[in-house]
Coordinates of C-alpha atoms (C1' of nucleotides) in Angstrom, one line a residue:
Chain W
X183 CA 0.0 0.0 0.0
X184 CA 3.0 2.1 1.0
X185 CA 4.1 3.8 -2.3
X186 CA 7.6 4.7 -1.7
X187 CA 8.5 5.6 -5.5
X188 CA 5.9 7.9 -6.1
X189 CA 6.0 8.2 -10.0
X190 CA 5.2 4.9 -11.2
X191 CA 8.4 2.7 -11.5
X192 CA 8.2 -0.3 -13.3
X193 CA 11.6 -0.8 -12.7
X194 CA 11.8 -4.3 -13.9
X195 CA 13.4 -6.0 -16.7
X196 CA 11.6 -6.8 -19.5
X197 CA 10.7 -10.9 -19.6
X198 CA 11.5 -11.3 -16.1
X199 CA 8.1 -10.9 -14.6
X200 CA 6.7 -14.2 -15.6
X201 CA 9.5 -16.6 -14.3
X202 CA 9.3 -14.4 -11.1
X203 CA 5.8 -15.3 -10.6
X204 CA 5.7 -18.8 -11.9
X205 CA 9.0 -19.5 -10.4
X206 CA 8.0 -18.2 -6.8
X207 CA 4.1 -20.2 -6.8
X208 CA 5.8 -23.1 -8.0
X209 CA 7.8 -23.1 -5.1
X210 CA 4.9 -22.0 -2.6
X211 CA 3.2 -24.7 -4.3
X212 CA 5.9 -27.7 -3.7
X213 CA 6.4 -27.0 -0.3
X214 CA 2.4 -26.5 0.7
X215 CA 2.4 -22.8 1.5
X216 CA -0.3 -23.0 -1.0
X217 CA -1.8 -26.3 0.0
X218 CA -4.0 -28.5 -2.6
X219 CA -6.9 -27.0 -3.4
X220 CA -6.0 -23.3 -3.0
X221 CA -7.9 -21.0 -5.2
X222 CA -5.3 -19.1 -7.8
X223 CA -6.4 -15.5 -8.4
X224 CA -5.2 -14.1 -11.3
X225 CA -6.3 -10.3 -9.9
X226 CA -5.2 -11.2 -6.4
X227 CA -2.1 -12.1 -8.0
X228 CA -1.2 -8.8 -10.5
X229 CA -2.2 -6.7 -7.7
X230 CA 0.8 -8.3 -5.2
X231 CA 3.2 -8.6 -8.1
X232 CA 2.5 -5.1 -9.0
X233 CA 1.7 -6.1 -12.9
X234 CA -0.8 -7.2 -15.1
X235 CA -2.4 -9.8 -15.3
X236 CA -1.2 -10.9 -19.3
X237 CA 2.4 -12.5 -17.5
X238 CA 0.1 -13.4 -14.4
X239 CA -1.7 -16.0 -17.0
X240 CA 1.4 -16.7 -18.8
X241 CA 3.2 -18.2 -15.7
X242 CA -0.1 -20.0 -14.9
X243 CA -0.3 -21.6 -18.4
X244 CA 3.0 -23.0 -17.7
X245 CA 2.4 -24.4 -13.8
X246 CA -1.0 -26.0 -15.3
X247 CA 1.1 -27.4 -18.3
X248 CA 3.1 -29.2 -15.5
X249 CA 0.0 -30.5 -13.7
X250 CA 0.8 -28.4 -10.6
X251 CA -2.6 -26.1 -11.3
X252 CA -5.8 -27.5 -12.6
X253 CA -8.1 -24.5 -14.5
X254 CA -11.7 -24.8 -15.0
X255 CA -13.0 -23.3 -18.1
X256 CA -14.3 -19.5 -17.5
X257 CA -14.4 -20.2 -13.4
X258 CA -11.8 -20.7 -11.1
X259 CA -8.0 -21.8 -11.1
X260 CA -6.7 -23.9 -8.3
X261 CA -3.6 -25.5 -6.7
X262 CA -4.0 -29.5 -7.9
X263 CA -4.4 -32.0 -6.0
X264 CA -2.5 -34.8 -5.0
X265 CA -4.0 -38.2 -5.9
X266 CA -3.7 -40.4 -2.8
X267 CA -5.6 -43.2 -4.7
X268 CA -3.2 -43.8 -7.3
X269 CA -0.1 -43.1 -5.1
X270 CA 1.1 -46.5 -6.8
X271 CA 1.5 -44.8 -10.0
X272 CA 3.4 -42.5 -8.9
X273 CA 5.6 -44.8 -6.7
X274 CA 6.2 -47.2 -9.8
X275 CA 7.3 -44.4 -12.1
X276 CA 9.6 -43.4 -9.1
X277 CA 11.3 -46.5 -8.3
X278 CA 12.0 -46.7 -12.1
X279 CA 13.4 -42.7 -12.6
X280 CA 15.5 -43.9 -9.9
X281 CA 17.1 -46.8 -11.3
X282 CA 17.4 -45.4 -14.4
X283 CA 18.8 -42.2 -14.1
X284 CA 21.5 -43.5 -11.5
X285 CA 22.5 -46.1 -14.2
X286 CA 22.7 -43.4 -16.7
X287 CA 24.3 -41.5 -14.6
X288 CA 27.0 -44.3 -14.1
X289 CA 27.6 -44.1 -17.7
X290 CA 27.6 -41.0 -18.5
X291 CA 28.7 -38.6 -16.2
X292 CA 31.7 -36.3 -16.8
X293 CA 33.8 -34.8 -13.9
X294 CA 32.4 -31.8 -13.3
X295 CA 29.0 -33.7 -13.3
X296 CA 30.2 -35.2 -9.7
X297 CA 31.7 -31.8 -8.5
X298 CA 27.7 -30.5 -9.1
X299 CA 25.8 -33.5 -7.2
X300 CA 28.5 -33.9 -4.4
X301 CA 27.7 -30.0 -3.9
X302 CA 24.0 -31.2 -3.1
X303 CA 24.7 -34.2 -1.6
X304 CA 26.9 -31.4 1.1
X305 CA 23.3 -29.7 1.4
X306 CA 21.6 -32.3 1.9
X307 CA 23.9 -33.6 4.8
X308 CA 23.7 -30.2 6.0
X309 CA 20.3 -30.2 6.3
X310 CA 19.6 -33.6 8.1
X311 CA 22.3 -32.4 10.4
X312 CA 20.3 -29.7 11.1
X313 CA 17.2 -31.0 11.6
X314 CA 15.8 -28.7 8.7
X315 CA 12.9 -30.7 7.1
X316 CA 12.1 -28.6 4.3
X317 CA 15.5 -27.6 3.1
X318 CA 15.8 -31.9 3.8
X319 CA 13.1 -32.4 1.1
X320 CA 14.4 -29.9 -1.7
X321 CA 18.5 -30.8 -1.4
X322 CA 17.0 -34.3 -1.2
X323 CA 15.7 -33.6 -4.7
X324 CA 18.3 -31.6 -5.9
X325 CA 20.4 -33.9 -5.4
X326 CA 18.7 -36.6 -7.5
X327 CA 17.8 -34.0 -10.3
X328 CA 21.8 -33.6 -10.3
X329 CA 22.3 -37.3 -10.9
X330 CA 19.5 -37.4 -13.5
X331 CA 21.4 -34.5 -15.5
X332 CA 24.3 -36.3 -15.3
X333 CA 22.7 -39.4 -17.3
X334 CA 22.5 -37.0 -20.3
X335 CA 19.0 -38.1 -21.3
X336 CA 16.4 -35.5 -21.1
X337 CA 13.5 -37.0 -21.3
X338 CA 13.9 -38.8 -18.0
X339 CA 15.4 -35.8 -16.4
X340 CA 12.0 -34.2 -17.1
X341 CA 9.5 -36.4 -16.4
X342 CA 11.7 -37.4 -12.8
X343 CA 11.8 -33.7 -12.5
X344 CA 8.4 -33.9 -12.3
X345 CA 8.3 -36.8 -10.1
X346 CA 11.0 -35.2 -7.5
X347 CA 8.2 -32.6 -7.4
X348 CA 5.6 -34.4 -6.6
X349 CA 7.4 -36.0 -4.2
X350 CA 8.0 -32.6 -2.4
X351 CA 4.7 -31.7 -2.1
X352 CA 3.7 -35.5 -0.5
X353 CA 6.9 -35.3 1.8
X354 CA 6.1 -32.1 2.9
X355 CA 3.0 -33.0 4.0
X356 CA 4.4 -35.9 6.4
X357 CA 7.3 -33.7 7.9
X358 CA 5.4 -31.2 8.9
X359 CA 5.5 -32.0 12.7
X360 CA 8.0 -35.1 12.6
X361 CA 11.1 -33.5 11.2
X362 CA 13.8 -35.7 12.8
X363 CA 12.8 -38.7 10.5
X364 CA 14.6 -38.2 7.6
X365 CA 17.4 -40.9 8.4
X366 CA 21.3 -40.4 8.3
X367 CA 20.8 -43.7 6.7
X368 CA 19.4 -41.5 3.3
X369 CA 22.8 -39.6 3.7
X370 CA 25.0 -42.9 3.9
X371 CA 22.9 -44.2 0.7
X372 CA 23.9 -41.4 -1.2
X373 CA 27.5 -41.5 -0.5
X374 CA 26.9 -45.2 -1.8
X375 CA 25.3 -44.2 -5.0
X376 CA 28.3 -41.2 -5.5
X377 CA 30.6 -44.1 -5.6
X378 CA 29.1 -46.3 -7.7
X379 CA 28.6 -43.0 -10.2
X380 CA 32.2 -42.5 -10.2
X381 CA 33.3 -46.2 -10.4
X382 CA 30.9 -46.2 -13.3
X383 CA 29.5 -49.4 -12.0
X384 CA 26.6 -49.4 -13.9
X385 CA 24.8 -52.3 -12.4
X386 CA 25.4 -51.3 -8.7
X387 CA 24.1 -48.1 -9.4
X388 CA 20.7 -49.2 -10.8
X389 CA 20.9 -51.9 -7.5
X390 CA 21.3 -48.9 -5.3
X391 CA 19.2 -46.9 -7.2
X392 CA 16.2 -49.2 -6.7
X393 CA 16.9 -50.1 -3.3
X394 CA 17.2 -46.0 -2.1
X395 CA 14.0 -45.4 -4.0
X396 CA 11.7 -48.4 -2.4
X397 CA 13.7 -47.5 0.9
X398 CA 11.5 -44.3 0.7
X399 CA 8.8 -45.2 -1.1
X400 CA 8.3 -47.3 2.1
X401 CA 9.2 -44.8 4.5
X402 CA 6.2 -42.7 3.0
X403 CA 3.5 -45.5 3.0
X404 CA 4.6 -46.6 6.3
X405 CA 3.3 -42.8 7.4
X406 CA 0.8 -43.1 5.4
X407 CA -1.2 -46.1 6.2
X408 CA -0.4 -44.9 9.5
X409 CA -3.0 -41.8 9.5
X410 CA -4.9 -42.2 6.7
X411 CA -8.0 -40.8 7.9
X412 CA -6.1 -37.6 8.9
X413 CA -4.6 -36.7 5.9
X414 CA -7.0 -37.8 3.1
X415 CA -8.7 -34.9 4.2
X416 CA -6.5 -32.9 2.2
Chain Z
X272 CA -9.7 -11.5 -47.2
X273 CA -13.0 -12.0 -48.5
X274 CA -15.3 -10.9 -45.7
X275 CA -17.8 -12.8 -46.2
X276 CA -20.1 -12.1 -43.3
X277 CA -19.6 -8.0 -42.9
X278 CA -20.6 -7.1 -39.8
X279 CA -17.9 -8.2 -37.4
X280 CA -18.7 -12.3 -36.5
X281 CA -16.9 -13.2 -33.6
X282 CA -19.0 -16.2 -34.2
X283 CA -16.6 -18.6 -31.6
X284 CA -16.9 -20.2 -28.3
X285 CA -15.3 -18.5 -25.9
X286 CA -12.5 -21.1 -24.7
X287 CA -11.9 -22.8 -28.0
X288 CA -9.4 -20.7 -29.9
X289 CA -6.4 -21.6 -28.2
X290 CA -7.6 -25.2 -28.4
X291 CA -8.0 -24.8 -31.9
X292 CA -4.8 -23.1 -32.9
X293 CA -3.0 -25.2 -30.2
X294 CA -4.3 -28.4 -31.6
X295 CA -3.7 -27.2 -35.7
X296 CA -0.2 -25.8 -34.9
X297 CA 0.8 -29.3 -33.2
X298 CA -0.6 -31.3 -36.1
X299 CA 1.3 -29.1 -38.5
X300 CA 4.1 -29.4 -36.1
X301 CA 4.4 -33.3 -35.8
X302 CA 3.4 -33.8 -39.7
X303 CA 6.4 -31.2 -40.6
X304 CA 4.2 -29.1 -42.5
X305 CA 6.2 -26.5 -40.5
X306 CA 9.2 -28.1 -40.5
X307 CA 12.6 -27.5 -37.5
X308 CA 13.4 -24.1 -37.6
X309 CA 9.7 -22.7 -39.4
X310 CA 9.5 -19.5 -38.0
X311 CA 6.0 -18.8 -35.8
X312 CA 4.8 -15.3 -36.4
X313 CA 2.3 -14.2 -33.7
X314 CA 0.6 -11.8 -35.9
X315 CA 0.4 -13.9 -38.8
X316 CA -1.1 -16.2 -36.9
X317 CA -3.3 -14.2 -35.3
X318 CA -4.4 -12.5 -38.7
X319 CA -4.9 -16.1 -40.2
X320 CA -7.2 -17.4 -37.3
X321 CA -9.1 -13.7 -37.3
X322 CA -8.3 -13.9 -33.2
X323 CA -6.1 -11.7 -31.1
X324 CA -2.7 -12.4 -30.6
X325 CA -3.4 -13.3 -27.0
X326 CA -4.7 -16.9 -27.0
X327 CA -2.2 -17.3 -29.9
X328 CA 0.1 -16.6 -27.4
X329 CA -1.3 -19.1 -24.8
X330 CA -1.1 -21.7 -27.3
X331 CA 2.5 -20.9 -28.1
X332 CA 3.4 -21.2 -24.7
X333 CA 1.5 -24.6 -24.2
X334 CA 3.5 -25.7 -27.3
X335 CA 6.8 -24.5 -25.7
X336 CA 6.0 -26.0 -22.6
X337 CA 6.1 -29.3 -24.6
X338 CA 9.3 -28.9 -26.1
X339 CA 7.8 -28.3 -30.0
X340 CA 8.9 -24.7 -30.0
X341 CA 11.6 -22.3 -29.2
X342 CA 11.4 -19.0 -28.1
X343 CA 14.2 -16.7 -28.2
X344 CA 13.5 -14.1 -25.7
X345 CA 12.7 -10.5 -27.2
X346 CA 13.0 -12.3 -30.8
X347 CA 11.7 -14.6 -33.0
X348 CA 10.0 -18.0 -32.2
X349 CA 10.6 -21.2 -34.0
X350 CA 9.9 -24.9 -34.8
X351 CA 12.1 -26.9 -32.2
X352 CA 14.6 -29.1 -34.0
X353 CA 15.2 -32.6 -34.1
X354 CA 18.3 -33.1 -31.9
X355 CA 19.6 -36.4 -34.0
X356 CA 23.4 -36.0 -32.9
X357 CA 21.3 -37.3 -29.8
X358 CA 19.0 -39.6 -31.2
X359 CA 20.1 -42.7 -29.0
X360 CA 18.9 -40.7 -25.6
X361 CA 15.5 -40.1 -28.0
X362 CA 15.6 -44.4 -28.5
X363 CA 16.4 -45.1 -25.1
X364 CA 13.6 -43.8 -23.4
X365 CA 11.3 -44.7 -26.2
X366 CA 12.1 -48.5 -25.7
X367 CA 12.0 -48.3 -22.2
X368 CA 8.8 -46.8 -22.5
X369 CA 7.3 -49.2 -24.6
X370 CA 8.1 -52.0 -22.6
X371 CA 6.4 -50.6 -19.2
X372 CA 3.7 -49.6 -21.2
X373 CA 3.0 -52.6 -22.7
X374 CA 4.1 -54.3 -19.6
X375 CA 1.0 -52.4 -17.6
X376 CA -1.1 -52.4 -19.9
X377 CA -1.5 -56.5 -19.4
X378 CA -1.1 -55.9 -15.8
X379 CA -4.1 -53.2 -15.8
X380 CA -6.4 -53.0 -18.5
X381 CA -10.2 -53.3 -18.6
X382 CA -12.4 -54.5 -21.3
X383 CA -13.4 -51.5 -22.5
X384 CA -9.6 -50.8 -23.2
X385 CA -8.9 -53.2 -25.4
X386 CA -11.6 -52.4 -28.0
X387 CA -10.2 -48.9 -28.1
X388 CA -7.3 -50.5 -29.0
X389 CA -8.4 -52.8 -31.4
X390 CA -10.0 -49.3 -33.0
X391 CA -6.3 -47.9 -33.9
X392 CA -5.0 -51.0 -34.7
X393 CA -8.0 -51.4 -37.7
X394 CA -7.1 -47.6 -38.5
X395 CA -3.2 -48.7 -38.9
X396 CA -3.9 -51.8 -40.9
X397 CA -6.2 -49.7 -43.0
X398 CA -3.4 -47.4 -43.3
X399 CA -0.8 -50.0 -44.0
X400 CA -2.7 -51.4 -46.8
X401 CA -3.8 -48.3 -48.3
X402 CA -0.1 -47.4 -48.2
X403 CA -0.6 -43.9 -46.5
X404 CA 2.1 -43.0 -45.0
X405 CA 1.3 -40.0 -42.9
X406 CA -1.5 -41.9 -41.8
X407 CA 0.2 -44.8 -40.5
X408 CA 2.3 -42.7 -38.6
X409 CA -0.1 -40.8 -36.5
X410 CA -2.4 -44.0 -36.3
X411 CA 0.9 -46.0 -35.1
X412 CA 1.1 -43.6 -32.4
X413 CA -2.6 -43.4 -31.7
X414 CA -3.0 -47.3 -31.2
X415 CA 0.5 -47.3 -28.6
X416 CA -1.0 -44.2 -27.0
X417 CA -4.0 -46.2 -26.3
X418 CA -2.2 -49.2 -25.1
X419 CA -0.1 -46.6 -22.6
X420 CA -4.0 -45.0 -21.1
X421 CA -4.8 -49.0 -20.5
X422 CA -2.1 -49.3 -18.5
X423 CA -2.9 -46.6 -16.2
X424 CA 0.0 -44.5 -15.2
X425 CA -0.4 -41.2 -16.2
X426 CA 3.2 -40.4 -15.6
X427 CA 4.4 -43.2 -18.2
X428 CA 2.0 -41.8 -20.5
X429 CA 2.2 -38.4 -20.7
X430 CA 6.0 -39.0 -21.4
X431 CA 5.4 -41.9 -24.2
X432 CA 2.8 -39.6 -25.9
X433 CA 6.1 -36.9 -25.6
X434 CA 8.4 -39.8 -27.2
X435 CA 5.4 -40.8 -29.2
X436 CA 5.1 -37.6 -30.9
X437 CA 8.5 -37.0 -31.6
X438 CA 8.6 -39.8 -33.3
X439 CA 5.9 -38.8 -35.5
X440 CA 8.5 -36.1 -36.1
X441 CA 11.3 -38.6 -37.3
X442 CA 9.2 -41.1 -39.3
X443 CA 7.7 -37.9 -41.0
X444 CA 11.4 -37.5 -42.4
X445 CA 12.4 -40.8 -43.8
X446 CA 8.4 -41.7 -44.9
X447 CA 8.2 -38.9 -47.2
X448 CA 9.1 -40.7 -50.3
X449 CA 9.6 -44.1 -49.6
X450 CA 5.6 -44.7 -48.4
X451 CA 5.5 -48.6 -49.1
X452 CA 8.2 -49.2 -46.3
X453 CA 5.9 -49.8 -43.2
X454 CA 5.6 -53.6 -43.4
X455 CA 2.9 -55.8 -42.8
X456 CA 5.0 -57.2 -40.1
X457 CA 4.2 -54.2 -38.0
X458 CA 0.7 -54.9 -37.9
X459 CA 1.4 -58.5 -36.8
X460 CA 3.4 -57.7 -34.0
X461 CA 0.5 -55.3 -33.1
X462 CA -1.8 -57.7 -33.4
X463 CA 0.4 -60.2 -30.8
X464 CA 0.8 -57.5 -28.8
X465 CA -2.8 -57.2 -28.5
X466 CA -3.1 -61.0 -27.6
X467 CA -0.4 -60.8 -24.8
X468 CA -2.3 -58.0 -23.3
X469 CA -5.7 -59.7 -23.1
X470 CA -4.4 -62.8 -21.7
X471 CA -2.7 -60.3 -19.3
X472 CA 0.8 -62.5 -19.7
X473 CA 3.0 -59.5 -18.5
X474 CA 6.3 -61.0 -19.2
X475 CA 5.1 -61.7 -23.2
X476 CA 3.9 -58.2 -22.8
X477 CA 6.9 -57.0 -22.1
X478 CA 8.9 -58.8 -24.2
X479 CA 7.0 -58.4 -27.3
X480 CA 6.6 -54.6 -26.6
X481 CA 10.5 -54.6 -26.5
X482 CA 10.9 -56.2 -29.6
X483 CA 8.6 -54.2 -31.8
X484 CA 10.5 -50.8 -30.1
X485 CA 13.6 -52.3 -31.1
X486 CA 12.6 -53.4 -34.5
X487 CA 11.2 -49.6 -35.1
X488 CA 14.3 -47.9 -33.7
X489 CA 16.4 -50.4 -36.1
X490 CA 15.1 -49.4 -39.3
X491 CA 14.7 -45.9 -38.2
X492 CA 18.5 -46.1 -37.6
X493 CA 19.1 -47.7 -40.7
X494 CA 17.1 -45.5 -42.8
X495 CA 19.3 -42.7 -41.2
X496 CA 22.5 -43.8 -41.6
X497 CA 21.6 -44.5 -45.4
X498 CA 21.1 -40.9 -45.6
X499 CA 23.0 -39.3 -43.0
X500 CA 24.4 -36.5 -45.2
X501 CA 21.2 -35.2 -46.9
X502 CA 18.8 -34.9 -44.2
X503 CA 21.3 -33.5 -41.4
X504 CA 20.4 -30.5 -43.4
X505 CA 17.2 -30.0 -41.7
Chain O
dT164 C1' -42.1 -21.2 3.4
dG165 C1' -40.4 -23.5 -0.8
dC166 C1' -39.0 -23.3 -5.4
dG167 C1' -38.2 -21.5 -10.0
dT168 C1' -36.6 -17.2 -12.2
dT169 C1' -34.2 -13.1 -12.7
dT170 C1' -30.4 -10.2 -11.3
dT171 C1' -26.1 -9.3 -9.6
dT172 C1' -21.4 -10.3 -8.9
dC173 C1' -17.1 -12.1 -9.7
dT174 C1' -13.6 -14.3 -12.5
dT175 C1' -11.9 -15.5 -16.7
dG176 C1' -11.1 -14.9 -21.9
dT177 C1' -10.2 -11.6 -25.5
dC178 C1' -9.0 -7.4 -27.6
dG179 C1' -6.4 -3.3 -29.4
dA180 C1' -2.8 -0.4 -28.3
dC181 C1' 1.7 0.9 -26.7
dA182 C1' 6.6 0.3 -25.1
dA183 C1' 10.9 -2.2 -25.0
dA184 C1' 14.3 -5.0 -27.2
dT185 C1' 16.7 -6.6 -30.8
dA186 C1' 18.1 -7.1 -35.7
dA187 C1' 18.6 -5.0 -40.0
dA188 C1' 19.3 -1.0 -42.7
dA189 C1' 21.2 3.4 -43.4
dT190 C1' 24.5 6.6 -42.6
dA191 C1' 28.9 8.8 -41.2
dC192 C1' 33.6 8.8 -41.1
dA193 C1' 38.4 7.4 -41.8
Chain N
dT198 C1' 36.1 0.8 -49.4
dG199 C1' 35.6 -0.9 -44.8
dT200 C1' 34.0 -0.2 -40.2
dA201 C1' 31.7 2.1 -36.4
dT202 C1' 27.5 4.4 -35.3
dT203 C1' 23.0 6.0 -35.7
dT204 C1' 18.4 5.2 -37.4
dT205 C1' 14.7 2.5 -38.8
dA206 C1' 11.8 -1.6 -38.7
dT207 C1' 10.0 -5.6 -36.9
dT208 C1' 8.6 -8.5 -33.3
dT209 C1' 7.8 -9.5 -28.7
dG210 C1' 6.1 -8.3 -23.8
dT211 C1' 2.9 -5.7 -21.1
dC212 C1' -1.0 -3.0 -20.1
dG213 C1' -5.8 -1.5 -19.2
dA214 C1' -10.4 -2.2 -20.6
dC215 C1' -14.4 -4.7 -21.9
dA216 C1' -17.4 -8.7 -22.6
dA217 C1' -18.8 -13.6 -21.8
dG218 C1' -19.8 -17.2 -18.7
dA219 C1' -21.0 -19.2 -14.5
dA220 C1' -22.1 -19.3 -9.7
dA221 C1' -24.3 -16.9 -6.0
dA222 C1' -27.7 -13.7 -4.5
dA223 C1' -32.0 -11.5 -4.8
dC224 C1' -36.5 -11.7 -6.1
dG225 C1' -41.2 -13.2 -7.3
dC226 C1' -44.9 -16.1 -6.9
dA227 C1' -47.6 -19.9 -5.3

DNA sequence: TGCGTTTTTCTTGTCGACAAATAAAATACA
DNA sequence: TGTATTTTATTTGTCGACAAGAAAAACGCA
């Protein structure tokens, strides 16, 4: 409300607007602050940007392209939500981005490839030690994203990209209030799956692969089984 | 530039236009009617459909956010290219793809599945013996699109139908003169493919989906090889 | 009061116009 | 004549306004 530049500055470069916005819901989006179900308002929206609402819709194309907002023709946008039936499906396509991209990753990766995901696999142990659940859950991704790119193939980079995303947005909702789960063990895997990477031992990475992935797809329908009825609410 | 009806006939649905240039530009797209590298014009476009150039725009950005165009930011926008120095990370996935497809597809499909199925594969054997090429191209990828939604994992499908399309993109290239080339031993393996699915045998699924990818991808390679020098061109 | 109809409200979809950014063309200068 | 610089042209990115569509609210009538 506060207008500290008085004449109008639109002091902003020229394309940036729309991967502010999409950039900063996607985020809000991944890590709940706009749980599933939130209503998107594109009005709402140019008003706390401070622009109109042409980029507003632009970033909003793109974050419903991606399946992270679902539109309803001439009514209302909203944040989508997760599909707790078929959490299978996503746990099978998970299991195999795993495997796969580690393998790749095993044969493919240059140097500076390892330099990138041991940089995330430092975050990621940072966060653990620190108890940080949230920052756990994104390094935890990054650092599998780094792996993925490392395997050179971009079709599954994408679609585990979009997986790892997912998978946010469910973790997130389980370490809310237990955030001292996430295992060193995850840490010690990781180190694992590094070395096989760099010994380019293709076959131990897809075995480590696999077994890190199931390790947490059971970790998440252990809690989930556990309070179903609490959660499904969402 | 005939007007035909004078006085100003916005005569169109509200929602449809950028469904309807969306859906054009991605056929012309995949049939390389606009070939790698086209240039898109927004205001051609938007003169040709008689809309605004704002759901022109929300189309283009649909079809960027699948990966069929490029947009230079501030400048032009263009027809992606076909990345063939990396065709064998395009092969990979779709192999691997058509094996869990296929594979789930046995595991999970429901009656009603298979005789959408059956639909495409009449449509490609149609095709095959009426020796349309273009036509067995898109129908090809109709009838493994189907098998993909019978198998239930949205993830795995909405990444074949990527690989699916591209594809469309690469057969486009090499079917242009030679149309008599798609053999009749296509539509047999379709047709045992169909078999192992309704007697839900996943291993013979699997196996037989791996097969046929392989036997695709082999000619494709040959055919590109042959020609390696002329069509690097495009 | 209960229910069907009309009105209002609110959000999205579309438009035409303008400004910024870049490439291409034209110009100046050595 | 060749190169650096200015000017023009073209295309995109953004804006504010208006209209359509759908839900909610108000209204009318039995």
């Amino acid at each position: 409300m506060a207008d500290t530049d008085s004449n109008s500055t639109p002091e902003r470069k020229r394309g940036s607007g729309v991967k502010m916005v999409y950039d900063l819901l996607r985020d809000e989006i991944l890590d709940l602050v706009l749980p599933p179900g939130s209503p998107i308002d594109e009005v709402q929206l140019a008003e706390r940007f401070k622009m109109s609402r042409t980029p507003i819709r632009e970033a909003l194309v793109r974050l419903a392209g991606e399946g992270l907002i679902e539109t309803l023709p001439n009514r209302s946008t909203m944040v989508s939500n997760i599909d707790f039936l078929n959490l299978n499906t996503f746990f099978d396509a998970l299991v195999l981005m795993y495997r796969v991209t580690t393998r790749l990753a095993a044969r493919n990766h240059r140097p500076e490839d390892l330099a990138i995901i041991r940089g995330f696999h430092a975050d990621y142990a940072a966060a653990v030690e620190g108890r940080n659940a949230l920052t756990m859950i994104s390094t935890n991704a990054a650092f599998h994203a780094a792996i993925a790119e490392a395997g050179r193939n971009p079709y599954f980079t994408s679609l585990f990209r979009r997986l790892l995303d997912e998978g946010r947005r469910i973790l997130r909702l389980y370490y809310r209030s237990y955030d001292e789960q996430f295992p060193q063990r995850f840490v010690d895997e990781h180190a694992e799956i590094i070395a096989a990477i760099e010994a380019r031992d293709i076959e131990a990475a897809d075995r480590l692969g696999k077994a890190h992935a199931e390790q947490i797809v059971a970790q998440v329908q252990k809690l989930f089984s556990r309070d179903v009825g609490i959660d499904i609410a969402l």
